[in-house]
Coordinates of C-alpha atoms and ligand atoms in Angstrom, one line a residue:
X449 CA -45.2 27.0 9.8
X450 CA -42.3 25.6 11.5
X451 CA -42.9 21.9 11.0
X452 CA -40.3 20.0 9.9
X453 CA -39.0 16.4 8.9
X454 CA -35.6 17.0 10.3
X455 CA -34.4 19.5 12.4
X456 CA -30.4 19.9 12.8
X457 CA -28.5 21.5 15.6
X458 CA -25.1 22.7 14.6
X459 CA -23.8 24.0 11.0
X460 CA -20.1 22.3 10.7
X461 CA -19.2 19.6 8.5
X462 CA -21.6 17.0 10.2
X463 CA -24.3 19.4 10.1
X464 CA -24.4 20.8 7.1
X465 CA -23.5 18.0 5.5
X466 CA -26.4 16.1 7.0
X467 CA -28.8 19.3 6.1
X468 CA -27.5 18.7 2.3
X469 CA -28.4 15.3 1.6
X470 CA -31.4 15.6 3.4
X471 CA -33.0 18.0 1.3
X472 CA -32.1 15.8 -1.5
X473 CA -34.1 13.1 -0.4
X474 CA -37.1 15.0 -0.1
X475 CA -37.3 16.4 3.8
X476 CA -38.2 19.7 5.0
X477 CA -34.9 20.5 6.8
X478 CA -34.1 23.3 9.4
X479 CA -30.6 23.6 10.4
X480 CA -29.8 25.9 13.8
X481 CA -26.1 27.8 14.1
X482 CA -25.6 29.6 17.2
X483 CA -22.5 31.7 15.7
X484 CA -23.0 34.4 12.9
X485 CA -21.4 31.9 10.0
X486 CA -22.0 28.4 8.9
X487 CA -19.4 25.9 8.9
X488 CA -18.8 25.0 12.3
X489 CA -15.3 24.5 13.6
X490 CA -13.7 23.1 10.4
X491 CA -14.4 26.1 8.1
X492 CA -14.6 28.8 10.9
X493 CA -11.2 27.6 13.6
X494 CA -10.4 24.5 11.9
X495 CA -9.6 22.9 8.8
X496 CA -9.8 25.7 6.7
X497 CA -8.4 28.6 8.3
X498 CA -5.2 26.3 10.0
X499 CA -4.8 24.9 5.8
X500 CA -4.7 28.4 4.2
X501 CA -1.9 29.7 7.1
X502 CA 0.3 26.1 6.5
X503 CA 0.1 26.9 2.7
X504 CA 1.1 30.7 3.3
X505 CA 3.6 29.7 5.7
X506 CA 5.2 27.0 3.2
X507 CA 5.6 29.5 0.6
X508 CA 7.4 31.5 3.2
X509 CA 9.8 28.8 4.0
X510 CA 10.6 27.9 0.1
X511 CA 11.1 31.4 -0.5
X512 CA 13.8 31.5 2.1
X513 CA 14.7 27.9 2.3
X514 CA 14.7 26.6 -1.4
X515 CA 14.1 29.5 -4.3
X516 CA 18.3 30.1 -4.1
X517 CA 18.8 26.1 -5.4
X518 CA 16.2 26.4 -7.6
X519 CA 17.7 29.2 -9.4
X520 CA 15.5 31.9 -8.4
X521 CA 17.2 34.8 -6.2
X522 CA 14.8 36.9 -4.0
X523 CA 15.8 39.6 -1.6
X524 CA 14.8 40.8 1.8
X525 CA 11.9 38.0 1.5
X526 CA 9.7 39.2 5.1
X527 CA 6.6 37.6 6.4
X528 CA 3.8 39.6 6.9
X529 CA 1.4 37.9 9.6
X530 CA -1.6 40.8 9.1
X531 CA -2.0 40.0 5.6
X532 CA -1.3 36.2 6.5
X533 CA -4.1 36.7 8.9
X534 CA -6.3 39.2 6.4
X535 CA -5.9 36.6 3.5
X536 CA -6.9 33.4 5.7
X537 CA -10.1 35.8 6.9
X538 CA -11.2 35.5 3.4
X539 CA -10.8 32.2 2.5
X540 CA -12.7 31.4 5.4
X541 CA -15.9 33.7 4.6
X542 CA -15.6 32.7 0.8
X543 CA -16.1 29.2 2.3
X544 CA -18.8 29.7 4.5
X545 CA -20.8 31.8 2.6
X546 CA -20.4 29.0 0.3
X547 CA -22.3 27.0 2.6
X548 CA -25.0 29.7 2.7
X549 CA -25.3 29.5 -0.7
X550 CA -25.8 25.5 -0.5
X551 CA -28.5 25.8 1.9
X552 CA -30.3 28.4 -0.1
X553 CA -29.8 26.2 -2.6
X554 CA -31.5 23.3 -1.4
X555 CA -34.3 25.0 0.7
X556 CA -32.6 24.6 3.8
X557 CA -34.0 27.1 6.4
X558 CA -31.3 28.3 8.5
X559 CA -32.0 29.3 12.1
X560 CA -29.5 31.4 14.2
X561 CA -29.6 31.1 17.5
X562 CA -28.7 28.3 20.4
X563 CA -30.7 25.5 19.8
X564 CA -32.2 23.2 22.9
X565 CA -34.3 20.6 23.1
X566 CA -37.8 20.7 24.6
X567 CA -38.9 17.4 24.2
X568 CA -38.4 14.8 21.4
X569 CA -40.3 16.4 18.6
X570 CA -39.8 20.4 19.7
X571 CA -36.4 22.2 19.5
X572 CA -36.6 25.8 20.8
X573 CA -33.9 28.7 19.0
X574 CA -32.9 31.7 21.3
X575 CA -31.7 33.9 19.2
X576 CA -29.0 36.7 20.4
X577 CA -31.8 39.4 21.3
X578 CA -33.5 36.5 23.5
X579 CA -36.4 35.8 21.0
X580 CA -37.2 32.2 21.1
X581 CA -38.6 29.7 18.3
X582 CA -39.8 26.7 18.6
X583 CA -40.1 24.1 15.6
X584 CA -41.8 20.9 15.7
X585 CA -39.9 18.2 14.2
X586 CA -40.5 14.5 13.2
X587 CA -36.2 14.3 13.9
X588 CA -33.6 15.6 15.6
X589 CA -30.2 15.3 14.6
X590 CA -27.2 16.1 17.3
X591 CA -24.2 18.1 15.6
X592 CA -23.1 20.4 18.0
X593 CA -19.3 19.1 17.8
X594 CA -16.7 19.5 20.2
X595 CA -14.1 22.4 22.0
X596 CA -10.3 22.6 22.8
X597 CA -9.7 20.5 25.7
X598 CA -7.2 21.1 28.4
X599 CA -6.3 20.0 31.8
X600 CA -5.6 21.9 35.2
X601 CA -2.3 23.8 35.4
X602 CA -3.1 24.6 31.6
X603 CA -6.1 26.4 31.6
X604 CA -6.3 28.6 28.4
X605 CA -6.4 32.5 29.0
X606 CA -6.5 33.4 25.5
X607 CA -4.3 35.9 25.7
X608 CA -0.3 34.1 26.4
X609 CA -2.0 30.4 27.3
X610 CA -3.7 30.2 24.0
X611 CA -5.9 27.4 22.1
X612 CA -6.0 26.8 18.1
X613 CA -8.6 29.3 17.6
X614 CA -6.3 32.3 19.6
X615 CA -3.2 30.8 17.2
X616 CA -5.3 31.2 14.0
X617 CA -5.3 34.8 14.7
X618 CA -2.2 36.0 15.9
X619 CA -1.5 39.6 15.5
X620 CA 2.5 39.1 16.0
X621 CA 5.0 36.3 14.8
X622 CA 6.4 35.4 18.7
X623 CA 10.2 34.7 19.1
X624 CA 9.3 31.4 21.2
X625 CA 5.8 29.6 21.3
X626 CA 5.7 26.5 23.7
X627 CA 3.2 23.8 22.4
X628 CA 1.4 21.4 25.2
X629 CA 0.3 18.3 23.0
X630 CA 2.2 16.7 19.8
X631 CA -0.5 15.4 18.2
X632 CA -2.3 17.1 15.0
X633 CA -3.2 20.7 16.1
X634 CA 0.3 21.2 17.8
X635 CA 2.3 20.0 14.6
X636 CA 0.4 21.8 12.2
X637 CA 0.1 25.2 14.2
X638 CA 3.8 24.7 15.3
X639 CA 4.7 24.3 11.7
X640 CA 3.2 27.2 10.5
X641 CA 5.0 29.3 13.1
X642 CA 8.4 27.7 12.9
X643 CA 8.2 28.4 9.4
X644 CA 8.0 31.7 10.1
X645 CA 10.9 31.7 12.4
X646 CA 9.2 30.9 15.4
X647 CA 11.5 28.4 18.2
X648 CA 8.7 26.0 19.0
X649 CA 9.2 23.5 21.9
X650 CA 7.0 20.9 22.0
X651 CA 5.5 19.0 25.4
X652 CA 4.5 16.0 25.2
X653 CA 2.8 13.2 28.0
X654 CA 3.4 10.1 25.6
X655 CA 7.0 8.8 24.4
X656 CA 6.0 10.0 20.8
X657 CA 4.9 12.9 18.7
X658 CA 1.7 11.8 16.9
X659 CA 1.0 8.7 19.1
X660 CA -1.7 7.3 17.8
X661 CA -0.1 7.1 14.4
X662 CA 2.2 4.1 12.9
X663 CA 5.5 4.4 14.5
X664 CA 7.7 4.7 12.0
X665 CA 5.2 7.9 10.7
X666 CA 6.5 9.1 14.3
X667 CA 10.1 8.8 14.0
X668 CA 10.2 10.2 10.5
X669 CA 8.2 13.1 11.3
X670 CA 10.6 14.1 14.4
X671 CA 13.2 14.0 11.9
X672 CA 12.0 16.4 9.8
X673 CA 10.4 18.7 12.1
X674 CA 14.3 18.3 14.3
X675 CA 15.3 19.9 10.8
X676 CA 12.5 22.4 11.0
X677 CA 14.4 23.6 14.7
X678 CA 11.0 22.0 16.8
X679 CA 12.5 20.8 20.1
X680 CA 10.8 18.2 21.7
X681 CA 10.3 17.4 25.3
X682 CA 8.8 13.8 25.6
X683 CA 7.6 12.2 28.6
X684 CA 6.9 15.4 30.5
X685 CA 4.1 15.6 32.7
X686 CA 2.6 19.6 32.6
X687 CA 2.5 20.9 35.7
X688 CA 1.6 24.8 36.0
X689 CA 1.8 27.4 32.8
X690 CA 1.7 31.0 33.7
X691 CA 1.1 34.4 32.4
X692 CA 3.8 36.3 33.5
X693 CA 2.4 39.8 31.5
X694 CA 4.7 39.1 28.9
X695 CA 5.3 36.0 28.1
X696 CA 4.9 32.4 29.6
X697 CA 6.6 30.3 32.0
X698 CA 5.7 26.5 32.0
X699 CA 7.2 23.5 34.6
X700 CA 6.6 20.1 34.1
X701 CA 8.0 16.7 35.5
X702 CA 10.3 14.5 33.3
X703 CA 10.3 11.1 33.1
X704 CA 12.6 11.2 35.9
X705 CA 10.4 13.2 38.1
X706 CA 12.8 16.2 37.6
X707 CA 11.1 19.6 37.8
X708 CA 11.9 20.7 34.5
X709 CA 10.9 24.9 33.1
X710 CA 10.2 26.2 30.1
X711 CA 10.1 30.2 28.7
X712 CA 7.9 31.8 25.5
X713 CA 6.4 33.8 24.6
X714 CA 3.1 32.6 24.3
X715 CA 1.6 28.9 25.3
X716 CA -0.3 26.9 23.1
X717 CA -2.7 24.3 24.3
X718 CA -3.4 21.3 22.0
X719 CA -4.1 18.4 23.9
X720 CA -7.3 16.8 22.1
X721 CA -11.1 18.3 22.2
X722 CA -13.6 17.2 24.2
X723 CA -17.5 16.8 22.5
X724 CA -19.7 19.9 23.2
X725 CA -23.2 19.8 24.7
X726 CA -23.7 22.6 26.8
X727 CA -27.1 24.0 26.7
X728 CA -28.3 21.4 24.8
X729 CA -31.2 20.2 26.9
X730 CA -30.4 16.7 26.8
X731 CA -31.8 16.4 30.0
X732 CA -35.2 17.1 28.8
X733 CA -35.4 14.0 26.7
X734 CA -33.4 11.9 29.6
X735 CA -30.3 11.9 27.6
X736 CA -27.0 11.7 29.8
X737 CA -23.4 12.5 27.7
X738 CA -21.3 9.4 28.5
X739 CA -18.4 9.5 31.1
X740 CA -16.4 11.3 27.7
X741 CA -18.6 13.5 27.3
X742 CA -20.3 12.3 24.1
X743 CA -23.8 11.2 23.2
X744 CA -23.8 7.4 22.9
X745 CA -25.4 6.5 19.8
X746 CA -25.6 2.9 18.5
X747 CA -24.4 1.5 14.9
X748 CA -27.5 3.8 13.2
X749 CA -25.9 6.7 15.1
X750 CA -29.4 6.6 17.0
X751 CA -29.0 7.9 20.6
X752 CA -31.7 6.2 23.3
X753 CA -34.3 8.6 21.9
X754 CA -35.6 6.6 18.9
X755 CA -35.9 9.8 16.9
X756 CA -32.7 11.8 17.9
X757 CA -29.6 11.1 16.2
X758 CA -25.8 12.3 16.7
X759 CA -22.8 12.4 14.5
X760 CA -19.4 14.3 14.4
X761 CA -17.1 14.8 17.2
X762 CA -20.2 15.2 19.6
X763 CA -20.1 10.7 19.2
X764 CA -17.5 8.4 19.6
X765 CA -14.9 7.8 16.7
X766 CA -12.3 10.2 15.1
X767 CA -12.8 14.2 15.4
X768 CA -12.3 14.4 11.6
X769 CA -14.2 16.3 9.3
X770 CA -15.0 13.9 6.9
X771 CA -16.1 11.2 9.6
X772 CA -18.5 14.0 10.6
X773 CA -19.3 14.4 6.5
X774 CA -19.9 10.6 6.0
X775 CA -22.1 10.1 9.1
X776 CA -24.3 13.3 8.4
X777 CA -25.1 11.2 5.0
X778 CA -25.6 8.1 6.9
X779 CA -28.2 9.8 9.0
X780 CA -30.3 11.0 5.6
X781 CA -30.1 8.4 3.9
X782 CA -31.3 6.2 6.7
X783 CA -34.0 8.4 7.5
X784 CA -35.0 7.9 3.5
X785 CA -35.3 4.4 4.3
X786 CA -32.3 3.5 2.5
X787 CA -29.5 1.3 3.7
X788 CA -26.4 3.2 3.8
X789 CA -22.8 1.9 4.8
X790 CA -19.8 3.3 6.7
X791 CA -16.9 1.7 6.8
X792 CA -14.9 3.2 10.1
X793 CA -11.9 1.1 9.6
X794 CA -11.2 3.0 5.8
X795 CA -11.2 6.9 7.4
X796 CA -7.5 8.0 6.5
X797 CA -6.1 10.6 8.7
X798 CA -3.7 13.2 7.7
X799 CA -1.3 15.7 9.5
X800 CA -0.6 18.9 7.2
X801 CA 3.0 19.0 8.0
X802 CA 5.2 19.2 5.3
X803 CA 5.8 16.5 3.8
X804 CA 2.4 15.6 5.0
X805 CA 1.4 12.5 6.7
X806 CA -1.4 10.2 5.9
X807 CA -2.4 6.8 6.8
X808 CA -4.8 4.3 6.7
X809 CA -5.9 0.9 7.8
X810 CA -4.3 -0.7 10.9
X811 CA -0.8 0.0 12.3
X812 CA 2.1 -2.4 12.4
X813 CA 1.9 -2.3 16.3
X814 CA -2.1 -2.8 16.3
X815 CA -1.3 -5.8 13.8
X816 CA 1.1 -7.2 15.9
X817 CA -0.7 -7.0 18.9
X818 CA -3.8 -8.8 17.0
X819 CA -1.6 -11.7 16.5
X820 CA -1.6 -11.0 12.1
X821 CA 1.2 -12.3 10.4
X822 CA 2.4 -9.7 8.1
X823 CA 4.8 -8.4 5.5
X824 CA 5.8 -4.8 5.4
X825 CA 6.9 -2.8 2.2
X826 CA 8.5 0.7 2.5
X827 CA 10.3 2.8 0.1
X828 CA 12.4 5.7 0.6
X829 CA 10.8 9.3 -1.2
X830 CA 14.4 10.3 -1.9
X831 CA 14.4 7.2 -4.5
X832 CA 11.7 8.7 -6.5
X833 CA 12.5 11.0 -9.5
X834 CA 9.8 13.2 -8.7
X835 CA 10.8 14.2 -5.6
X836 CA 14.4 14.8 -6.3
X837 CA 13.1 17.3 -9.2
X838 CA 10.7 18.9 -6.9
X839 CA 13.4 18.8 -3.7
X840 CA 11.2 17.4 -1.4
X841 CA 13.2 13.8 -0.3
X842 CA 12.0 13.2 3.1
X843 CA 9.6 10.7 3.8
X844 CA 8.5 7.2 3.3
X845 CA 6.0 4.7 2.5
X846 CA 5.3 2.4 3.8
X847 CA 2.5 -0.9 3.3
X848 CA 1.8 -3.4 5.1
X849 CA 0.0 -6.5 3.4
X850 CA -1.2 -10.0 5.2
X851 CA 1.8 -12.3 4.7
X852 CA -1.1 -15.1 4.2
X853 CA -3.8 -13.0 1.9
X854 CA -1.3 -10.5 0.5
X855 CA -4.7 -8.4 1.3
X856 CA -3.6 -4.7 2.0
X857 CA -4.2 -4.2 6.1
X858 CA -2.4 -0.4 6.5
X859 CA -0.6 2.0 4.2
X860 CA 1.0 4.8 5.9
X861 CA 3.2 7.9 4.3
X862 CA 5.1 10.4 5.2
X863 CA 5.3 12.1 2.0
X864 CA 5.2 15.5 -0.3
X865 CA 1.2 15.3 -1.5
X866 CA 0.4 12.5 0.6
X867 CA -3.2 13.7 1.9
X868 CA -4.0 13.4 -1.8
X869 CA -1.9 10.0 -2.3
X870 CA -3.3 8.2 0.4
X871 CA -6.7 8.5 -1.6
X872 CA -5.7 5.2 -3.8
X873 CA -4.9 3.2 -0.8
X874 CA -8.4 3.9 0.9
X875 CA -9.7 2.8 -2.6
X876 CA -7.4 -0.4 -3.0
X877 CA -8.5 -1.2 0.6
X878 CA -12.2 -0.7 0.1
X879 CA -11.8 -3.4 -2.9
X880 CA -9.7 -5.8 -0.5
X881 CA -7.0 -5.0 -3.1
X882 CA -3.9 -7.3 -2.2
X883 CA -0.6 -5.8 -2.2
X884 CA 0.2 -7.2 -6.0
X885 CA -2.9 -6.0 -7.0
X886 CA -1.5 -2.3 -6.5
X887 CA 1.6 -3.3 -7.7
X888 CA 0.5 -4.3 -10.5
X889 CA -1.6 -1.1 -11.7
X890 CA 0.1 1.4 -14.0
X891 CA 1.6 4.4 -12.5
X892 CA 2.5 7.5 -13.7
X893 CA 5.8 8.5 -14.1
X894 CA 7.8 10.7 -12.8
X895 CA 5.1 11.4 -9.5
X896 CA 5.1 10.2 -6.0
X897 CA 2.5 7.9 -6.4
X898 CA 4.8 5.6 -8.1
X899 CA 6.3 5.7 -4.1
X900 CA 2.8 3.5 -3.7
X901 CA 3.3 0.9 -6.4
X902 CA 7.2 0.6 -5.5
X903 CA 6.2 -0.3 -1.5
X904 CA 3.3 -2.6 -2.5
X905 CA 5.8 -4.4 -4.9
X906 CA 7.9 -4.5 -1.3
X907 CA 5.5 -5.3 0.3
X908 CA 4.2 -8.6 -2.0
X909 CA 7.5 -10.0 -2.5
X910 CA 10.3 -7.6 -1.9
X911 CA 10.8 -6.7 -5.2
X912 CA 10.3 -2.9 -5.2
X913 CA 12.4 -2.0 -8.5
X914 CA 14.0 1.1 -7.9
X915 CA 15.9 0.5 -4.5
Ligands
FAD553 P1 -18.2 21.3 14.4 O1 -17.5 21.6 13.2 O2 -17.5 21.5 15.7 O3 -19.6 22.1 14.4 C1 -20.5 22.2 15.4 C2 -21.3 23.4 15.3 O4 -22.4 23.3 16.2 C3 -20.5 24.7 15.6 O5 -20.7 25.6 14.6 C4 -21.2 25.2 16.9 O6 -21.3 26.6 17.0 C5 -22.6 24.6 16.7 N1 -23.4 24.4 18.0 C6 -23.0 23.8 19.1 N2 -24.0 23.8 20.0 C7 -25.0 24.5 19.4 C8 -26.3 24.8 19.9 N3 -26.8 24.4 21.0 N4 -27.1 25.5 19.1 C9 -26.7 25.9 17.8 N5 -25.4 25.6 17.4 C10 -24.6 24.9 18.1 N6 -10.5 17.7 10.6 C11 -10.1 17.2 9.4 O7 -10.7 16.2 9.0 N7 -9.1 17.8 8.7 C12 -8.4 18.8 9.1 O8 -7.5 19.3 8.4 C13 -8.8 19.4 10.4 N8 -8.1 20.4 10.9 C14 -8.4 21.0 12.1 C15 -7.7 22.0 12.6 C16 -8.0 22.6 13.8 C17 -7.2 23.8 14.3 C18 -9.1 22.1 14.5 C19 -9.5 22.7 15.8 C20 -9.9 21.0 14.1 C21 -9.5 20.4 12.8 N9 -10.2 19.3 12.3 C22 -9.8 18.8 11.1 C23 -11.3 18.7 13.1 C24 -12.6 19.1 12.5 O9 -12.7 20.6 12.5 C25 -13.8 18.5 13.2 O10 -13.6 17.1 13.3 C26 -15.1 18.9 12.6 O11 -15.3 20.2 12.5 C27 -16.3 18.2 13.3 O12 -17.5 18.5 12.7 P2 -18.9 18.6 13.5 O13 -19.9 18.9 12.5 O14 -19.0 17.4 14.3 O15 -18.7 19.8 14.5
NAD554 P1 -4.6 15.0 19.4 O1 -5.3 14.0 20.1 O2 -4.2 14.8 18.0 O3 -3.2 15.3 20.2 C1 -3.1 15.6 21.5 C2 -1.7 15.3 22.0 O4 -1.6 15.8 23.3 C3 -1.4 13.8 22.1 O5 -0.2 13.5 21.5 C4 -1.4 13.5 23.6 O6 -0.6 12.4 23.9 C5 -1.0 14.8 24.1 N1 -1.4 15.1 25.5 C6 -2.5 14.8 26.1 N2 -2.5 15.3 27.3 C7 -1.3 15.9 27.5 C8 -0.7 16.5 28.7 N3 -1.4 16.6 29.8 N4 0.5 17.0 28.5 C9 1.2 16.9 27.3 N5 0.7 16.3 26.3 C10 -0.6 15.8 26.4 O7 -5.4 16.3 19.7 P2 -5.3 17.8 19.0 O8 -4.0 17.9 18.3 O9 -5.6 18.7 20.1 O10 -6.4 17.8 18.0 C11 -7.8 17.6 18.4 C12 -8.6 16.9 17.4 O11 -8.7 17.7 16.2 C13 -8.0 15.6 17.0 O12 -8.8 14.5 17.3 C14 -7.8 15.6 15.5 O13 -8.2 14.5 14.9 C15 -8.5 16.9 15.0 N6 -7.7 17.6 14.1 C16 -7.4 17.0 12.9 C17 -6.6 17.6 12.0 C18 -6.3 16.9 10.7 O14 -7.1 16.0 10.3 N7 -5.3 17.3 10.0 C19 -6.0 18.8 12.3 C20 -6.2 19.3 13.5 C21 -7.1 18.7 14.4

């Protein structure tokens, strides 16, 4: 009875994803979730739950921040972190018993439980009461995803030294919250809590918040989050962090080598993830997770076992759910004998802040260092008409175009709406669009789009019209 064509460890994004389109094309599909819901990280600790607590916490800060300008005159405005934490609950099971619902759907059986491998073509489940399963498969695909990292000194307790998940379900708004890592997790989660009137100081090993982004991204967004009250301690190497009953104390090392000592009240740790294959029984295939922990695959996401396949955040490439999405189609559709595509230099990134940053393509730094000769064009969000009605005038845009091609190489924002914006530059850029060619399109007016067409006419020949 338990044959199948494909057998899928691990429910989030990847996984289910993966599970989806296979069914589609015709296989009979298990998919094996060791936790009670679907979804995996992103719907369960992830994107979802960290979203609907940035949105809540945004209205928050316009309520106290902006209504007054607008005309609109609320008293005694309060934020109430139970019902914050009560209304996230909900989105989150809506969307993962959405996901039930799809794999009911599609005749996707679901199997709960840890899932190992036995050998290449047997996966056993061991289900919380101990009762194993085991299911023959012609396929295995790997989507068991990934877990907060941290480092010694800063081991997570959960209770005052905390990860994302513990910060997603806070039961009190703290005074102070000191946050190891500026990169995604620690902006958004410090966001949300410094809109709520939290002091958030910020730790950070490199020279920049969001390091990995375009530099200018970097400097805007420590502008605005400076505004926000966010202090920032760069160049600080984390030392020790300690519980202290009721509260934290952290020391680190400056760039000076001082001994430097921080106070909150709680500790969050947000300095990447690292891939997750405990219990996986790799070993009993001969599989090894590489020096990073992942599952080498090759350019079919095809690990050294012919017939087992990885994707997500368990492989190498960006821990994004929509790399995770892509691949798990690339997997299915390859399996159907088709010849799918994935372009990994087109995945846009985005940081919820707000304004929001998005970006993608190449950096000017990455450009430079590949020797490309290149015009940039940038416009300023407080020139647009949109944003001055909406009062959100931070933030820039900024593309950057081959001077030799015109052909668009990066576009990076730091804009109101600009994980939704960023959409028609990963379109332009899948089309090789040049610079002029965005320029050229018809926007509408008044939005921030029109941000887009007036840095790609920067960009093509410096003739953005409303600067
Ligand atoms: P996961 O979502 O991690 O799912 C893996 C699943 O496998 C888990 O459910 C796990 O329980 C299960 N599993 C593991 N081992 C076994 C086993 N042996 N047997 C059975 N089940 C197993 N990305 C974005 O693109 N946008 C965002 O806005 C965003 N926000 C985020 C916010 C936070 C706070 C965090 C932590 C992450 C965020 N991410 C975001 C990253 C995103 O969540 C991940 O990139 C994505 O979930 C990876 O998908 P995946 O399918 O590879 O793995
Ligand atoms: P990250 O890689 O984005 O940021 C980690 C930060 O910690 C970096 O700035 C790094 O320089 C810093 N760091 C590393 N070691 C340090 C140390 N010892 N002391 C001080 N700073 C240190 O990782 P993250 O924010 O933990 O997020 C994890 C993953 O989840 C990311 O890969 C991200 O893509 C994904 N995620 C995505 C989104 C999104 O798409 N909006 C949101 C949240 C998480």
């Amino acid at each position: 009875m338990n044959n199948f064509d494909i057998t899928i460890i691990g429910s989030g994004p990847g996984g289910y994803v993966a599970a989806i389109r296979c069914a589609q094309l015709g296989m009979k599909t298990a998919i094996i979730e060791k936790y009670n819901t679907l979804g995996g990280t992103c719907l369960n600790v992830g994107c979802i739950p960290s979203k609907t607590l940035l949105d809540s916490s945004e209205h928050f800060h316009n309520a106290t921040h902006n209504f007054t300008e607008h005309g609109i005159d609320v008293k005694d405005v309060k934020a109430n972190i139970e019902q914050m934490i009560i209304r996230k609950n909900k989105v989150v099971s809506q969307t993962c018993d959405g996901i039930k619902f799809l794999m009911d759907k599609n005749n996707i059986e679901v199997f709960n439980g840890i899932g190992s491998i036995v050998d290449k073509n047997s996966v056993k489940v061991t289900d919380k009461d101990n009762k194993e399963t085991v299911l023959n498969t012609k396929n295995i695909l790997l989507a068991t995803g990934s877990k907060p990292n941290f480092f010694p000194g800063m081991e997570p307790d959960k209770d005052r030294i905390i990860t994302s998940t513990e910060a997603l379900n806070m039961k009190e708004i703290p005074k102070k919250m000191i946050v190891i890592g500026g990169g995604v997790i620690g902006l958004e989660l410090g966001s949300v809590f410094a809109r709520l009137g939290t002091k958030i100081e910020v730790v950070e090993f490199a020279n920049t918040i969001i390091p990995t982004m375009d530099k200018t991204m970097s400097k805007e967004l420590t502008k605005v989050l400076k505004k926000e009250g966010f202090k920032f301690h760069l160049q600080h190497k984390v030392q020790q962090v300690t519980n202290t009953g009721k509260g934290v104390k952290l020391t680190a090392l400056n760039k000076k080598d001082e001994e430097v000592t921080l106070e909150g009240d709680y500790c969050l740790v947000a300095v990447g993830r690292k891939p997750f294959t405990t219990g996986l029984g790799l070993e009993n295939v001969g599989l090894v997770p590489n020096n990073k922990g992942q599952i080498d695959v090759n350019d079919n996401l095809q690990t050294a076992v012919p017939n087992i396949y990885a994707i997500g955040d368990v492989v190498r490439g960006p821990m994004l759910a929509h790399k995770a999405e892509e691949e798990g189609v690339f997997v299915a559709e390859l399996l159907a004998g088709q010849k799918p595509h994935l372009n990994y230099d087109l995945i846009p990134g985005v940081v919820y802040t707000w304004p929001e940053v998005a970006s993608v393509g190449k950096t000017e730094d990455e450009l430079i260092s590949e020797g490309k000769e290149i015009n940039i064009g940038s416009f300023p969000i407080k020139a647009l008409g949109r944003a001055r009605a909406s009062m959100d005038i931070m933030g820039t845009i900024k593309v950057i175009a081959d001077k030799e091609t015109d052909e668009v190489l990066g576009v990076h924002m730091i804009a109101p709406r600009a994980a939704d914006l960023i959409m028609e530059a990963v379109v332009a850029m899948e089309f090789r669009a040049s610079a002029e060619d965005i320029a050229r399109i018809c926007h509408p007016h008044p939005t921030y789009s029109e941000g887009i067409k007036e840095a790609a006419l920067a960009a093509t020949s410096d003739r953005a019209l409303h600067i």
